[in-house]
C-alpha positions as MATLAB code, in Angstrom:
seq = 'VERDRLAEVCYDALGPGCAVPLGSVSYELLFHVAREYLRSGRSVLVESNFSRARHENQLRALVQHTGHRITELHCHAPGDVLLNRYAARAVSGERHARHDDARRGEEFRAVFADPARRRTPDALIFPDVALLLDTTTDLSIDGVVSRLATATRPSDQLSKR';
ca = [
      12.621    9.909   -6.448;
      14.142    6.220   -6.048;
      16.907    5.710   -3.445;
      17.575    2.260   -4.741;
      17.961    3.775   -8.472;
      20.277    6.560   -7.147;
      22.692    4.050   -5.702;
      22.639    2.204   -9.057;
      23.732    5.081  -10.999;
      26.785    5.665   -8.466;
      27.452    1.921   -8.933;
      27.616    2.335  -12.880;
      29.236    5.398  -12.450;
      32.107    4.082   -9.777;
      31.804    0.578  -10.694;
      31.759   -2.695   -8.697;
      35.366   -2.470   -7.033;
      34.177    1.123   -5.379;
      34.782    1.446   -1.841;
      32.464    4.375   -1.243;
      29.347    2.976    0.732;
      26.823    3.372   -2.101;
      23.732    3.016    0.236;
      25.039    5.877    2.555;
      25.858    8.175   -0.728;
      22.416    7.560   -2.207;
      20.770    8.582    0.707;
      22.464   12.078    0.737;
      21.710   12.481   -2.720;
      18.023   11.475   -2.160;
      17.756   14.060    0.617;
      19.391   16.592   -1.631;
      17.165   15.851   -4.647;
      14.212   16.261   -2.140;
      15.438   19.445   -0.762;
      15.710   21.152   -4.019;
      12.316   20.225   -5.650;
      10.570   21.543   -2.352;
      12.864   24.739   -2.379;
      11.475   25.260   -5.868;
       8.130   25.165   -4.632;
       7.073   21.434   -6.127;
       6.166   18.323   -4.382;
       8.242   15.268   -4.310;
       7.870   11.521   -3.597;
      10.668    9.797   -1.947;
      11.004    6.463   -1.808;
      13.262    4.185    0.409;
      13.045    1.746    2.974;
      13.676    4.774    5.688;
      14.761    4.284    9.506;
      13.822    6.130   12.150;
      17.061    5.960   13.841;
      19.076    6.787   10.969;
      16.427    9.180    8.583;
      14.025   10.823   11.109;
      16.077   14.012   11.619;
      16.872   14.726    7.785;
      13.073   13.855    6.944;
      12.123   16.494    9.613;
      14.427   18.772    8.688;
      13.009   18.780    4.999;
       9.765   19.653    6.488;
      10.699   22.294    8.689;
      13.237   24.463    6.374;
      10.848   24.049    3.319;
       7.460   24.171    4.966;
       6.211   21.532    3.144;
       3.275   18.585    4.832;
       4.752   15.107    4.720;
       2.701   11.773    4.400;
       4.270    8.668    5.388;
       3.439    5.761    3.277;
       4.441    2.472    5.508;
       4.121   -0.535    3.365;
       4.236   -3.944    5.219;
       3.621   -7.236    5.109;
       4.246  -11.056    6.796;
       7.843  -11.796    6.978;
       7.275  -15.084    4.879;
       5.720  -12.915    2.177;
       8.627  -10.326    2.165;
      11.253  -13.126    1.695;
       9.201  -15.004   -1.163;
       9.481  -11.481   -2.916;
      13.095  -11.019   -2.206;
      13.988  -14.551   -3.568;
      11.680  -14.244   -6.526;
      13.439  -10.816   -7.161;
      16.923  -12.262   -6.601;
      16.585  -15.068   -9.336;
      14.367  -12.802  -11.667;
      17.668  -11.261  -13.528;
      15.416   -7.929  -13.472;
      17.341   -6.393  -10.723;
      20.338   -4.241  -10.487;
      23.671   -5.919   -9.820;
      24.538   -3.282   -7.115;
      22.159   -5.207   -4.681;
      24.197   -8.655   -5.057;
      20.836  -10.375   -4.061;
      22.134  -13.563   -4.478;
      24.833  -13.142   -1.892;
      22.694  -11.000    0.746;
      20.272  -13.395    0.948;
      20.804  -15.114    4.346;
      21.206  -11.638    5.735;
      17.523  -10.878    4.318;
      16.559  -14.436    5.592;
      17.302  -13.265    9.162;
      15.673   -9.852    8.850;
      12.539  -11.220    7.635;
      12.233  -14.137    9.962;
      12.554  -11.772   13.016;
       9.704   -9.569   13.456;
      12.342   -7.620   15.714;
      14.146   -6.754   13.236;
      11.540   -5.520   10.600;
      10.096   -2.058   10.894;
       6.835   -2.044   12.103;
       3.901    0.364   12.279;
       5.230    1.554   15.627;
       8.205    2.719   13.843;
       6.594    5.353   11.878;
       8.195    8.861   11.593;
       5.360   10.705   11.076;
       2.392    8.603   12.939;
      -0.046   11.275   12.790;
       0.085   11.630    8.676;
       0.839    7.829    7.947;
      -1.032    5.623    5.476;
      -0.697    2.057    6.411;
      -0.749   -0.506    3.597;
      -0.784   -4.035    3.788;
       0.886   -5.225    0.453;
       0.148   -8.780    1.563;
      -2.022   -9.103   -1.627;
      -1.481   -6.764   -4.764;
      -2.635   -3.326   -4.106;
      -3.814   -1.386   -7.238;
      -2.048    2.074   -7.570;
      -5.576    3.534   -8.000;
      -6.559    2.098   -4.664;
      -3.060    3.567   -3.162;
      -3.461    7.043   -4.790;
      -7.260    7.199   -3.409;
      -6.309    6.477   -0.433;
      -3.451    8.862   -0.332;
      -5.834   11.498   -1.801;
      -8.381   11.211    0.925;
      -5.654   11.183    3.564;
      -4.066   14.354    2.349;
      -6.992   16.233    1.971;
      -7.280   19.140    4.377;
      -9.844   18.542    7.109;
     -12.182   21.404    6.026;
     -12.556   19.758    2.364;
     -12.932   16.413    4.164;
     -16.010   17.508    6.621;
     -17.669   18.737    3.391;
     -17.786   15.569    1.852;
];
C-alpha cells in the first residue's frame, strides 16, 4: 500500500483547494488499510517515508495487535543523488499534481543537503529486523526480493542451508 497514492486519491476526490492535511490523512488511511489486511490474516507491504518520531507507535501497534512480524526496508543514498532524483521527477511531468514538486524544491534541497535532517540507519524503527538498501545505483527488484526472503526466513531454516 503506497502512502503517496492514498494522498493522490484524496487530492483527486477533494480537489486542490482542500484545507485537509492530506499527508496526515494518508498516513491514517495507510495504517487503517494495513491493520485490516493483517487482521484478516494476510500479509501487507506498506511504503512511505516513515519517521521514527511520528510513526513508531503506530507501526509497533500493528505488530502488537495482530501478532505479525515486521521487516523494515531502509532505502538510502547520498544527498546529492536524492536531490538529482527529486529534480528529475519534478520536471518529468509524471508525478501527481498533489506533490507540487516544483514549489517544494527548495524545501527538499535543504533536507537533502543536510545529513542531520535525513533519516539515517541509526533512526531505524525496527533495527533488529531491518534490511538496509543503498540505492545509489539501481537495484534490481529480484535482488531486493532475494535479500528480503533471506532476511525474513526463520532462523531454523537458515541453519539448514
